[in-house]
Amino acid sequence: MITRDRMPGGMDAPVDCSSKARRQNYFMSFDTLGLPKQVLKAIVDLGFETPTPIQEQAIPSLLTDTRDMIALAQTGTGKTAAFGLPLASLVDFNRRDTQALILCPTRELCMQITRDLQNFTKYCGSPNVVAIYGGASIEGQIKEVKRGAQIIVGTPGRMVDMIERGVIDLSTVDFAVLDEADEMLNMGFKEDLDQILSETPDEKNTWLFSATMPPEVSRIGRTYMSDPLEVTVGQKNQGNENIEHVYYVVHQKDKYLALKRIADFFPDIFAIVFCRTKAETQQIADQLIKDGYNADALHGDLSQAQRDLVMKRYRSRALQILVATDVAARGIDVNDVTHVINYNIPEETENYTHRSGRTARAGKTGMSIIMVNMREQNRIREFEKKIGKSFTRAQIPTGMEVCEQQLIFLLKKLHNVAVDEKSIEPYLPVAFEELNELSKEELIKRIVSIEFNRFFEYYKQAPDLNSGTERGSGGERKGTRSDVVKLYMNVGQLEGFNFGTLKDFIAERAGIRNADVTYTDVKNTFSLVEVRTEVVDAVMKGLHGANIKGRTIRVESRGNKEAGISRTRLRSDKPGGSGKSFRSKGEGYQGKKDRKGPGGKKSEGAPKYDWNAIFSDKPMRADGKKKKKKK
Ligand code: AMP
C-alpha cells in the first residue's frame, strides 16, 4: 500500500463525500467527487451527467484514501469509470514510466477499458494507455510499451509473455487494478496473476473489482491486499436489479422453435443467445440465418479477424441475435442488449450471473431467460439462491400471441415512421393514382397485411411448445398443487404489466413476498396468476377493487376448493381500447376445450383470433384486383 502523496491536479477545497452528504444531495454531480478539472472536462465530452452508485462510492475513496479496495459491482454498472477516473486523476502523465496496471480477463474487455481510459485521460498532458492482449501482433504492443505507457491494460496470458520476454517493467507500478477478478480466476489465470503481481512493488495500491465474491476471490483479496475497504453496489452475488429473470419449460426437441418464438414475440429484440459448445453455437446461428434472422455465431473456432467482424456487426446492430459460447462472449460490453437467452441451463451458477450481466447495462432494463426441460426445473432454485432474486416461470407465447405482438409493433412502426417529404414527393402521384379507389380502412388493412401475413401464415397452426403445461387453459399447469391458488386478474399488458412487474405489483399491494407469487402469465388485457394459499386473502384484500390507471381491478379465483373461494365466471370480453379491436368474440379464458396440446396437429382452438376476418378478408392480387375467396 502506498501513501497518497499526490493529490489530483486542479482539485478545489476538500469536498464532503460522506455517505450522509451523498444522501442529502439527491442528484449528485461529478463535480462533488473530487475529480480534477481536466478529468471533469472529459466526462462532459462523454455525456455522463450523474455518477452511478459504484462511481459515487468508489471515486472519492480512491482519490483520497490510501487503502486498497474490493468493490463488488456487476458489469454494466459503470465500474470502469469508477476506477478509471481516479487513475486519470492520480497518474502523472508527464512521466513516461508505467504507474498503473489493469488486468482483465478478455481481449474484448481489454480493448474496451483501454478505449475508456483513453477518453478519460484525453486532457491529461501526454497520456499513453496501452492495451496488451493475445491474438494480435506482439511487436506492435512492445513498441507501444517502449514509447512509455503510463497505464497498461492487459490480459494475463499476454502480460506473462511480455514479462518473460523482458520487455515490460512493472517495478514503478503504483496502482494495480484487477477487473472482473472472478472471471480471471474462472478462466484459470490464478498462476498468471501471481506471476504478474510479483513483478509489481509491494507498496502499491490494489483495487479489485468483481461481479461475484466466491471464496477464491476473497482469497485473492487476502493474498494481495491489506485491510481493504469494501464497497458493494447491490447485494453480494446479486444480479443487477434491472434484470428480469424468467424461465421457460420446453422439451429439448422444441428448443429451437421456442427460441424463434421468443425472438418473434419481441420484435425489437437485441439478444445474446448462450450455447454450451462451439458446434451447437454454430449450428443454432446457421439455422437462424437460414430462417431469415439477422444472426451470427461467436466462438473460439473463429479466427480473431472473424470474431472482430461479428462483434462489429453486432455493435452496429447489423445483427439482432448473437449466438455465443461463454468464453467468446466474456467481456462483451454492448449497451442496449434487451435479452440474454440461455439456450441450455448454465452448468455453473456463476456463469449465469456473468451471462445475465450482458443485459440491463448502464441503467437500462433487460430480460434474462433460461430454457429448461422438465427435469432441470428444480435447478432454478439454485440460481434464485445465488442471485437473491426469484425467477418467473413464463409461457412460450402461442403463435397467435406472436402475431398480435408483431401486429402491435408494426402499427407503432407505421405510426412513427419518418416521412421524407422531399424525396417521396415525385413518386406520390403514381401512388395516389394506384391506390385512389381504396378507402382508408381498406388501405390500412392492406398495408398491415403486407408484413403481417408472413407471420400469420407461419404461426396459424403453430403448436404449443410449453412442456408440462396445458397452455390451452390459459397458462394453467398440468397437475394440481394444493399449496397454490390460481387467480384471474382483469389487468395485463395494456396496463403496462409484464410477468415481472405484475409480480412486483401484486407483492407490493398485498404486502407479501415476491416469492409468494409463484406464477404469472400476462396477456394483453388480463393475467393468470398463481399465489401461495396462505397469501390469497392478502392478495384479494390488497388488489380486488383497487384502482389502476382509472380501472377497477378484479381478482377472481379459478376455483380452487382449498382456497375456500367459489369459482367465479370469467369474462371473455375485456375493456381496454385498442386491444379490443384485435380480438374476436369470445377471446379470453375459455376453458381447456378450445386449445391445443403440445405438439398437437390440428388445434381445436387455432386460430382463436380471427385474423383473416380482420385484415385479409379481401387480399389484393399483384394486379390490384380482389382475390376470389376459395370455395
Ligand atoms: P461499465 O460497467 O464500466 O462497463 O459501464 C457500462 C456503460 O455505462 C458504459 O457504456 C459506460 O460508458 C456507461 N457509463 C459509465 N458511467 C456512466 C455514467 N455516470 N453515466 C452514464 N453512462 C455511464
XYZ file of C-alpha atoms and ligand atoms in Angstrom:
654
model
C 0.000 0.000 0.000
C 1.325 3.477 -0.751
C 0.600 6.716 0.997
C -1.149 9.151 -1.267
C 1.499 11.829 -1.722
C -0.110 13.248 -4.813
C -3.471 14.852 -4.933
C -5.420 15.060 -8.097
C -4.378 18.086 -10.093
C -6.730 21.018 -10.183
C -8.700 19.858 -7.173
C -10.532 22.512 -5.238
C -11.162 22.586 -1.489
C -11.929 19.182 0.019
C -15.457 18.099 -0.699
C -17.675 16.295 1.763
C -18.231 12.958 0.075
C -19.527 11.101 3.093
C -22.495 8.866 2.509
C -24.653 11.298 4.509
C -23.709 14.148 2.217
C -24.385 11.919 -0.740
C -27.817 11.026 0.559
C -28.689 14.683 1.057
C -27.573 15.567 -2.421
C -30.081 13.520 -4.358
C -28.826 14.435 -7.791
C -25.166 14.105 -7.152
C -22.901 15.510 -9.806
C -19.372 14.553 -10.824
C -18.174 17.971 -9.590
C -18.602 16.874 -5.991
C -16.484 13.740 -6.170
C -13.114 15.484 -6.027
C -12.068 14.887 -9.628
C -9.675 17.387 -11.257
C -10.832 19.813 -13.949
C -9.190 18.048 -16.868
C -10.999 14.820 -15.986
C -14.318 16.589 -15.462
C -13.937 18.093 -18.913
C -13.522 14.625 -20.412
C -16.628 13.458 -18.532
C -18.620 16.289 -20.072
C -17.451 15.166 -23.526
C -18.634 11.648 -22.768
C -22.063 12.973 -21.847
C -22.120 11.380 -18.374
C -24.339 13.570 -16.227
C -24.511 11.928 -12.844
C -22.258 9.300 -11.325
C -23.569 5.767 -10.988
C -23.769 4.314 -7.442
C -20.449 2.477 -7.745
C -18.777 5.673 -9.002
C -20.284 7.671 -6.153
C -18.966 5.236 -3.617
C -15.584 4.367 -5.078
C -14.245 7.581 -6.636
C -13.934 9.806 -3.528
C -12.263 6.996 -1.583
C -9.879 6.035 -4.353
C -8.855 9.661 -4.795
C -8.145 10.396 -1.172
C -7.882 7.156 0.757
C -4.671 5.199 0.594
C -6.310 1.885 1.448
C -6.762 -0.930 -1.018
C -10.287 -1.559 -2.235
C -12.525 -4.516 -3.017
C -15.537 -3.406 -4.993
C -18.422 -5.700 -5.714
C -20.235 -4.475 -8.759
C -21.988 -6.102 -11.662
C -20.955 -5.490 -15.226
C -22.714 -2.515 -16.745
C -22.808 -0.519 -13.514
C -20.123 1.930 -14.631
C -17.247 0.258 -12.823
C -14.659 1.066 -15.490
C -15.130 4.768 -14.779
C -15.201 4.000 -11.045
C -11.531 3.023 -11.218
C -10.616 4.747 -14.491
C -11.483 8.291 -13.439
C -9.353 8.083 -10.252
C -6.489 6.651 -12.327
C -6.800 9.509 -14.809
C -6.602 11.854 -11.827
C -3.729 10.243 -9.936
C -1.301 9.122 -12.642
C 1.386 11.620 -13.619
C 1.179 11.864 -17.391
C 4.329 13.964 -17.648
C 6.359 10.894 -16.695
C 6.870 8.010 -19.113
C 7.134 5.095 -16.683
C 4.294 2.662 -16.038
C 2.327 3.715 -12.989
C -0.908 1.800 -13.372
C -1.620 -1.757 -14.432
C -5.141 -3.004 -15.130
C -5.639 -6.744 -15.542
C -8.823 -8.093 -17.063
C -9.953 -11.471 -18.412
C -10.560 -10.947 -22.125
C -9.281 -9.174 -25.177
C -12.653 -7.588 -25.759
C -12.772 -6.114 -22.277
C -9.128 -5.085 -22.515
C -9.812 -3.049 -25.643
C -12.933 -1.550 -24.094
C -11.147 -0.476 -20.906
C -8.307 0.979 -22.972
C -10.746 2.999 -25.067
C -12.477 4.248 -21.914
C -9.183 5.193 -20.272
C -8.079 6.999 -23.425
C -11.275 9.009 -23.242
C -10.904 9.784 -19.541
C -7.277 10.954 -19.957
C -7.559 12.931 -23.140
C -6.985 16.311 -21.431
C -4.268 14.963 -19.086
C -0.910 16.003 -20.560
C 0.559 13.325 -22.836
C -1.189 10.120 -21.921
C -0.314 6.757 -23.391
C -2.712 3.988 -22.409
C -1.636 0.715 -23.996
C -3.615 -2.483 -24.457
C -1.728 -5.775 -24.188
C -3.732 -8.790 -25.323
C -3.301 -12.030 -27.226
C -4.416 -12.668 -30.784
C -2.707 -9.525 -32.115
C 0.883 -8.741 -33.092
C 3.119 -8.629 -30.030
C 5.683 -6.438 -31.832
C 3.306 -3.507 -32.113
C 2.434 -3.799 -28.434
C 6.134 -3.939 -27.436
C 6.723 -0.787 -29.464
C 3.864 0.987 -27.697
C 5.171 -0.019 -24.257
C 8.655 1.182 -25.145
C 7.222 4.544 -26.128
C 6.349 4.951 -22.467
C 2.989 3.680 -21.275
C 1.798 5.295 -18.059
C -1.171 2.912 -17.954
C -1.102 -0.673 -19.219
C -4.314 -2.631 -19.653
C -3.576 -6.306 -20.138
C -4.937 -9.811 -20.281
C -2.967 -12.203 -18.061
C -1.631 -14.576 -20.756
C -0.072 -11.899 -22.982
C 1.195 -9.986 -19.952
C 3.143 -13.060 -18.807
C 4.548 -13.385 -22.326
C 5.732 -9.760 -22.237
C 7.278 -10.215 -18.792
C 9.113 -13.364 -19.886
C 10.484 -11.538 -22.914
C 11.764 -8.862 -20.541
C 10.040 -6.086 -22.469
C 7.897 -4.696 -19.709
C 8.899 -3.049 -16.437
C 6.284 -3.123 -13.697
C 8.571 -2.044 -10.868
C 7.170 1.507 -10.913
C 3.521 0.497 -10.679
C 1.616 2.440 -8.012
C -1.851 1.134 -8.847
C -2.883 -2.399 -9.781
C -6.492 -2.958 -10.773
C -7.938 -6.472 -11.038
C -11.094 -6.130 -13.088
C -13.628 -8.979 -13.248
C -11.402 -10.857 -10.835
C -13.882 -13.718 -10.543
C -13.794 -14.213 -14.302
C -10.000 -14.231 -14.381
C -9.999 -16.976 -11.766
C -12.758 -18.894 -13.552
C -10.619 -18.845 -16.653
C -7.673 -20.348 -14.789
C -5.452 -17.254 -14.625
C -4.580 -17.649 -10.941
C -0.915 -18.521 -11.572
C -0.514 -15.834 -14.200
C -1.905 -13.255 -11.770
C 0.599 -14.373 -9.125
C 3.444 -14.067 -11.581
C 2.406 -10.646 -12.882
C 1.709 -9.131 -9.478
C 5.030 -10.413 -8.130
C 6.669 -8.037 -10.641
C 4.981 -5.033 -9.032
C 6.114 -3.273 -5.813
C 4.576 -4.395 -2.514
C 3.628 -0.871 -1.527
C 1.305 -0.233 -4.471
C -2.470 0.208 -4.107
C -4.568 -2.710 -5.309
C -8.165 -2.261 -6.381
C -10.178 -5.391 -7.053
C -13.459 -5.298 -8.947
C -15.630 -8.362 -9.184
C -19.246 -9.116 -10.028
C -19.370 -12.018 -7.583
C -17.440 -12.883 -4.463
C -16.748 -16.621 -4.497
C -14.195 -17.854 -1.910
C -11.350 -17.747 -4.464
C -11.840 -14.011 -4.959
C -11.878 -13.417 -1.200
C -8.668 -15.402 -1.062
C -7.096 -13.181 -3.704
C -8.189 -10.201 -1.636
C -6.467 -11.622 1.417
C -3.308 -12.511 -0.522
C -2.766 -9.252 -2.345
C -4.362 -6.651 -0.124
C -4.077 -5.367 3.368
C -7.173 -4.211 5.188
C -9.067 -3.335 2.031
C -12.038 -1.018 2.011
C -15.131 -2.904 0.848
C -17.596 -1.258 -1.483
C -20.723 -3.084 -2.574
C -23.306 -1.991 -5.050
C -26.399 -4.128 -4.521
C -26.179 -7.317 -2.529
C -23.238 -9.656 -2.648
C -23.546 -12.130 -5.514
C -26.749 -10.478 -6.560
C -27.580 -9.731 -10.141
C -28.391 -6.302 -11.467
C -31.763 -5.050 -10.135
C -32.891 -4.061 -13.605
C -32.779 -7.606 -14.908
C -35.954 -9.602 -15.040
C -35.232 -13.320 -14.643
C -37.504 -15.663 -16.488
C -37.549 -19.366 -17.327
C -39.436 -21.408 -19.867
C -40.022 -25.141 -19.595
C -39.712 -26.688 -23.006
C -38.942 -30.111 -24.472
C -35.388 -30.435 -25.711
C -36.638 -31.150 -29.215
C -38.682 -27.924 -29.252
C -35.950 -25.605 -28.030
C -35.057 -24.160 -31.370
C -38.685 -23.431 -32.219
C -39.126 -21.873 -28.789
C -36.110 -19.665 -29.400
C -37.591 -18.439 -32.660
C -40.889 -17.800 -30.985
C -39.279 -15.730 -28.273
C -37.367 -13.775 -30.911
C -40.582 -13.155 -32.844
C -42.534 -12.253 -29.727
C -40.096 -9.405 -29.045
C -39.837 -7.758 -32.460
C -37.155 -5.278 -31.419
C -35.068 -7.901 -29.637
C -31.297 -7.322 -29.498
C -30.102 -10.510 -27.887
C -27.231 -12.755 -26.963
C -28.044 -16.464 -27.031
C -25.645 -18.564 -24.983
C -24.930 -22.136 -26.046
C -22.819 -24.811 -24.425
C -20.495 -25.855 -27.236
C -18.902 -24.274 -30.271
C -20.679 -26.784 -32.518
C -24.089 -26.015 -31.035
C -23.410 -22.276 -31.258
C -22.586 -22.528 -34.951
C -25.499 -24.810 -35.645
C -28.079 -22.546 -33.979
C -26.654 -19.456 -35.680
C -26.680 -21.201 -39.091
C -30.244 -22.294 -38.592
C -31.343 -18.797 -37.574
C -29.622 -17.287 -40.601
C -31.310 -19.844 -42.824
C -34.650 -18.914 -41.289
C -34.135 -15.265 -42.132
C -32.917 -13.796 -38.829
C -30.083 -11.303 -38.562
C -27.929 -13.645 -36.520
C -24.345 -14.862 -36.357
C -22.089 -17.030 -34.229
C -19.229 -16.054 -31.922
C -16.991 -18.854 -30.657
C -13.411 -19.953 -30.309
C -13.181 -21.792 -33.626
C -13.425 -18.494 -35.474
C -10.261 -16.578 -36.223
C -9.677 -13.335 -34.369
C -10.483 -11.364 -37.524
C -13.770 -13.235 -37.933
C -14.690 -12.618 -34.306
C -13.896 -8.932 -34.632
C -16.108 -8.719 -37.678
C -19.021 -10.423 -35.927
C -18.684 -8.074 -32.960
C -18.518 -5.061 -35.245
C -21.733 -6.131 -36.944
C -23.414 -6.798 -33.619
C -22.366 -3.468 -32.152
C -23.634 -1.616 -35.193
C -26.871 -3.597 -34.928
C -26.472 -5.185 -38.328
C -27.041 -8.335 -36.257
C -30.007 -8.699 -33.958
C -29.073 -12.024 -32.408
C -25.573 -13.026 -31.394
C -25.188 -16.737 -30.648
C -22.151 -17.253 -28.461
C -20.223 -19.535 -26.161
C -19.378 -18.326 -22.665
C -15.706 -17.919 -23.380
C -16.156 -15.992 -26.603
C -18.757 -13.695 -25.075
C -16.796 -12.861 -21.938
C -16.290 -9.181 -21.507
C -18.700 -8.222 -24.265
C -19.937 -4.843 -23.306
C -22.589 -3.771 -25.711
C -25.212 -1.473 -24.334
C -28.895 -1.956 -25.072
C -28.849 -5.763 -25.138
C -32.514 -6.442 -24.445
C -32.397 -10.198 -23.827
C -29.882 -12.769 -22.714
C -31.127 -16.222 -23.629
C -29.591 -19.297 -22.034
C -30.328 -21.913 -24.666
C -29.344 -24.505 -22.073
C -29.278 -24.205 -18.329
C -25.798 -22.902 -17.393
C -23.608 -25.542 -15.781
C -22.304 -23.168 -13.121
C -24.428 -20.629 -11.311
C -21.533 -18.153 -11.574
C -21.837 -18.386 -15.343
C -25.437 -17.319 -15.100
C -24.507 -14.111 -13.293
C -21.997 -13.270 -15.977
C -24.284 -14.115 -18.828
C -27.221 -12.154 -17.457
C -24.918 -9.197 -16.770
C -24.676 -8.641 -20.534
C -28.119 -7.066 -20.422
C -29.550 -4.150 -18.383
C -26.333 -2.188 -18.642
C -25.951 1.499 -17.880
C -29.280 1.828 -16.084
C -31.342 0.123 -18.791
C -33.676 -2.806 -18.176
C -33.340 -6.259 -19.663
C -34.566 -9.812 -19.509
C -32.514 -12.898 -18.806
C -34.120 -16.120 -19.936
C -33.267 -19.757 -19.229
C -34.795 -22.525 -21.291
C -35.039 -25.677 -19.200
C -36.548 -29.092 -19.714
C -38.843 -30.710 -17.150
C -36.013 -32.434 -15.306
C -33.922 -29.289 -14.995
C -36.671 -27.181 -13.439
C -35.542 -27.801 -9.885
C -32.191 -26.221 -10.615
C -33.854 -22.826 -10.983
C -33.870 -22.654 -7.162
C -30.046 -22.757 -7.198
C -29.965 -19.702 -9.431
C -32.536 -17.895 -7.319
C -30.448 -18.531 -4.229
C -27.321 -17.346 -5.935
C -28.681 -14.089 -7.284
C -31.065 -13.468 -4.382
C -33.954 -12.869 -6.767
C -36.809 -15.035 -7.859
C -37.439 -16.221 -11.379
C -40.779 -16.018 -13.076
C -41.962 -19.020 -14.956
C -43.267 -17.778 -18.272
C -45.143 -19.454 -21.076
C -43.711 -19.734 -24.547
C -46.042 -17.456 -26.486
C -48.590 -19.089 -28.708
C -48.431 -18.463 -32.431
C -51.341 -16.084 -32.159
C -49.701 -14.125 -29.372
C -46.658 -13.713 -31.586
C -48.892 -12.444 -34.369
C -50.526 -9.997 -32.014
C -47.187 -8.648 -30.801
C -45.915 -8.346 -34.349
C -49.033 -6.517 -35.332
C -48.748 -4.040 -32.491
C -45.088 -3.500 -33.378
C -45.980 -2.960 -36.995
C -48.670 -0.445 -36.119
C -46.283 1.503 -33.931
C -43.691 1.464 -36.700
C -46.241 2.661 -39.212
C -47.353 5.376 -36.865
C -43.854 6.624 -36.116
C -42.178 6.254 -39.499
C -40.344 9.383 -40.579
C -41.639 10.578 -43.927
C -39.023 12.148 -46.129
C -41.424 14.552 -47.808
C -38.946 15.836 -50.347
C -37.673 12.506 -51.599
C -41.031 10.811 -51.730
C -42.850 13.709 -53.390
C -42.130 12.839 -57.046
C -43.494 9.314 -56.525
C -46.666 10.273 -54.741
C -48.868 10.987 -57.791
C -48.372 7.402 -59.046
C -49.053 6.055 -55.577
C -52.206 8.136 -55.203
C -53.458 7.104 -58.610
C -52.814 3.427 -57.927
C -54.465 3.417 -54.522
C -57.111 6.010 -55.191
C -60.000 3.580 -55.153
C -59.267 2.182 -51.753
C -60.958 3.518 -48.673
C -58.848 4.466 -45.686
C -59.926 1.285 -43.930
C -59.005 -0.933 -46.866
C -55.703 0.829 -47.278
C -54.771 0.252 -43.650
C -55.697 -3.412 -43.898
C -53.544 -3.891 -46.950
C -50.514 -2.047 -45.651
C -50.568 -4.001 -42.445
C -51.168 -7.296 -44.214
C -48.013 -6.983 -46.310
C -45.923 -7.701 -43.237
C -48.449 -9.407 -41.054
C -49.480 -12.196 -43.415
C -45.996 -13.662 -43.304
C -46.252 -14.217 -39.564
C -49.814 -15.305 -39.693
C -49.138 -17.900 -42.354
C -46.265 -19.299 -40.350
C -47.967 -19.309 -36.994
C -51.594 -20.040 -37.649
C -51.211 -23.776 -36.965
C -48.279 -23.474 -34.589
C -48.295 -25.957 -31.727
C -47.960 -25.190 -28.041
C -44.297 -25.534 -27.105
C -44.667 -25.441 -23.355
C -43.633 -28.631 -21.695
C -45.632 -29.961 -18.769
C -48.363 -27.402 -19.112
C -51.691 -27.140 -20.727
C -51.256 -23.754 -22.088
C -54.601 -24.133 -23.701
C -56.257 -23.459 -20.455
C -54.730 -20.069 -20.277
C -51.475 -20.934 -18.658
C -52.768 -23.482 -16.186
C -50.220 -26.082 -15.251
C -50.859 -29.754 -15.507
C -51.367 -31.498 -12.224
C -52.608 -29.807 -9.123
C -50.684 -28.146 -6.393
C -52.594 -27.790 -3.201
C -50.282 -25.089 -1.847
C -51.127 -22.546 -4.536
C -54.258 -20.810 -5.751
C -54.903 -19.799 -9.313
C -56.283 -16.341 -9.849
C -57.521 -14.341 -12.779
C -56.959 -10.589 -12.931
C -58.526 -8.186 -15.393
C -55.293 -6.266 -15.994
C -52.479 -7.098 -18.366
C -50.099 -5.690 -20.949
C -52.411 -2.821 -21.775
C -51.877 -1.516 -18.260
C -48.144 -1.778 -18.882
C -47.552 -5.035 -16.994
C -45.229 -7.860 -17.878
C -44.734 -11.024 -15.829
C -42.066 -9.430 -13.631
C -43.744 -6.096 -12.975
C -47.108 -7.714 -12.283
C -45.433 -9.917 -9.698
C -43.837 -6.884 -8.060
C -47.144 -5.013 -8.161
C -49.097 -7.839 -6.515
C -46.442 -8.324 -3.850
C -46.336 -4.633 -3.046
C -50.101 -4.083 -2.942
C -50.783 -7.248 -0.968
C -47.818 -6.759 1.326
C -46.434 -10.204 0.572
C -43.083 -11.505 -0.672
C -42.415 -11.739 -4.394
C -41.766 -15.432 -3.906
C -45.391 -15.889 -2.749
C -46.483 -15.121 -6.290
C -45.394 -18.363 -7.884
C -46.527 -17.791 -11.433
C -47.731 -15.012 -13.710
C -48.901 -15.174 -17.295
C -49.684 -11.688 -18.560
C -51.886 -11.333 -21.606
C -52.911 -8.218 -23.397
C -55.967 -7.450 -21.311
C -55.882 -9.954 -18.473
C -53.485 -12.095 -16.472
C -53.399 -15.505 -14.882
C -51.596 -15.712 -11.628
C -50.734 -18.310 -9.006
C -50.120 -17.341 -5.392
C -49.401 -19.361 -2.277
C -52.595 -20.403 -0.486
C -51.688 -18.601 2.720
C -51.468 -15.206 0.989
C -54.622 -15.390 -1.105
C -56.630 -13.329 1.395
C -53.980 -10.630 1.417
C -53.991 -10.578 -2.377
C -57.763 -10.263 -2.578
C -57.749 -7.554 0.076
C -54.898 -5.611 -1.429
C -55.912 -5.823 -5.061
C -59.570 -6.649 -5.640
C -61.394 -3.342 -6.134
C -58.184 -1.307 -6.193
C -57.658 1.201 -8.942
C -55.013 1.340 -11.628
C -54.985 3.863 -14.427
C -58.655 4.520 -13.837
C -59.622 0.847 -13.983
C -61.001 -1.140 -11.113
C -59.020 -4.299 -10.656
C -60.943 -7.530 -10.388
C -59.320 -10.619 -8.955
C -61.178 -13.864 -9.289
C -60.402 -17.358 -8.201
C -60.188 -20.047 -10.806
C -61.973 -22.405 -8.469
C -59.515 -23.851 -6.004
C -61.591 -25.506 -3.369
C -58.770 -25.371 -0.898
C -58.812 -21.616 -1.025
C -62.415 -21.610 0.046
C -63.394 -19.296 -2.777
C -66.174 -20.245 -5.075
C -65.450 -20.319 -8.754
C -66.494 -17.179 -10.471
C -67.356 -16.817 -14.073
C -64.540 -15.412 -16.102
C -65.233 -12.690 -18.526
C -64.428 -13.141 -22.137
C -64.641 -9.540 -23.193
C -62.229 -7.031 -21.810
C -62.326 -3.295 -21.826
C -59.205 -1.626 -22.965
C -59.372 0.438 -26.100
C -57.050 -0.630 -28.807
C -56.646 -4.151 -27.514
C -60.276 -4.818 -28.159
C -60.032 -4.285 -31.848
C -57.547 -7.139 -32.161
C -59.805 -9.638 -30.540
C -62.543 -11.732 -31.933
C -65.651 -12.523 -29.973
C -65.109 -14.879 -27.098
C -61.445 -14.002 -26.549
C -60.076 -14.540 -23.100
C -60.117 -17.597 -20.920
C -62.452 -20.146 -22.400
C -61.528 -23.348 -20.681
C -59.441 -26.208 -21.931
C -61.736 -27.223 -24.700
C -60.672 -24.599 -27.165
C -56.953 -25.117 -27.084
C -54.370 -27.431 -28.468
C -51.835 -29.535 -26.609
C -48.079 -29.678 -27.084
C -47.157 -30.967 -30.475
C -50.806 -31.339 -31.351
C -51.605 -31.350 -35.005
C -54.814 -29.579 -35.506
C -55.908 -27.405 -32.902
C -59.361 -27.087 -31.822
C -58.787 -23.563 -30.896
C -56.455 -22.343 -33.557
C -56.819 -19.721 -34.692
C -58.693 -18.280 -31.757
C -58.277 -14.812 -33.232
C -59.996 -14.378 -36.498
C -57.167 -12.503 -38.103
C -58.303 -13.162 -41.604
C -61.600 -11.526 -40.914
C -59.809 -8.508 -39.536
C -57.077 -7.952 -42.054
C -57.009 -10.161 -45.046
C -60.577 -10.934 -45.871
C -60.103 -9.363 -49.273
C -56.452 -9.845 -50.137
C -55.170 -7.966 -53.135
C -53.584 -9.689 -56.058
C -50.482 -8.237 -57.559
C -52.640 -6.622 -60.217
C -54.655 -4.837 -57.599
C -57.835 -6.810 -58.138
C -59.540 -8.558 -55.324
C -58.912 -12.249 -54.924
C -61.838 -14.541 -55.128
C -62.467 -16.469 -51.998
C -61.730 -20.177 -52.274
C -64.794 -22.276 -52.125
P -19.090 -0.461 -17.359
O -19.798 -1.082 -16.198
O -17.880 0.256 -16.945
O -18.815 -1.459 -18.437
O -20.046 0.681 -17.996
C -21.237 0.376 -18.678
C -21.660 1.505 -19.599
O -22.124 2.623 -18.837
C -20.548 2.033 -20.486
O -21.055 2.139 -21.799
C -20.233 3.396 -19.937
O -19.823 4.278 -20.955
C -21.549 3.836 -19.339
N -21.396 4.719 -18.158
C -20.490 4.622 -17.171
N -20.674 5.593 -16.258
C -21.717 6.331 -16.668
C -22.398 7.494 -16.125
N -22.051 8.044 -14.986
N -23.428 7.979 -16.835
C -23.804 7.395 -17.998
N -23.215 6.317 -18.541
C -22.190 5.778 -17.884
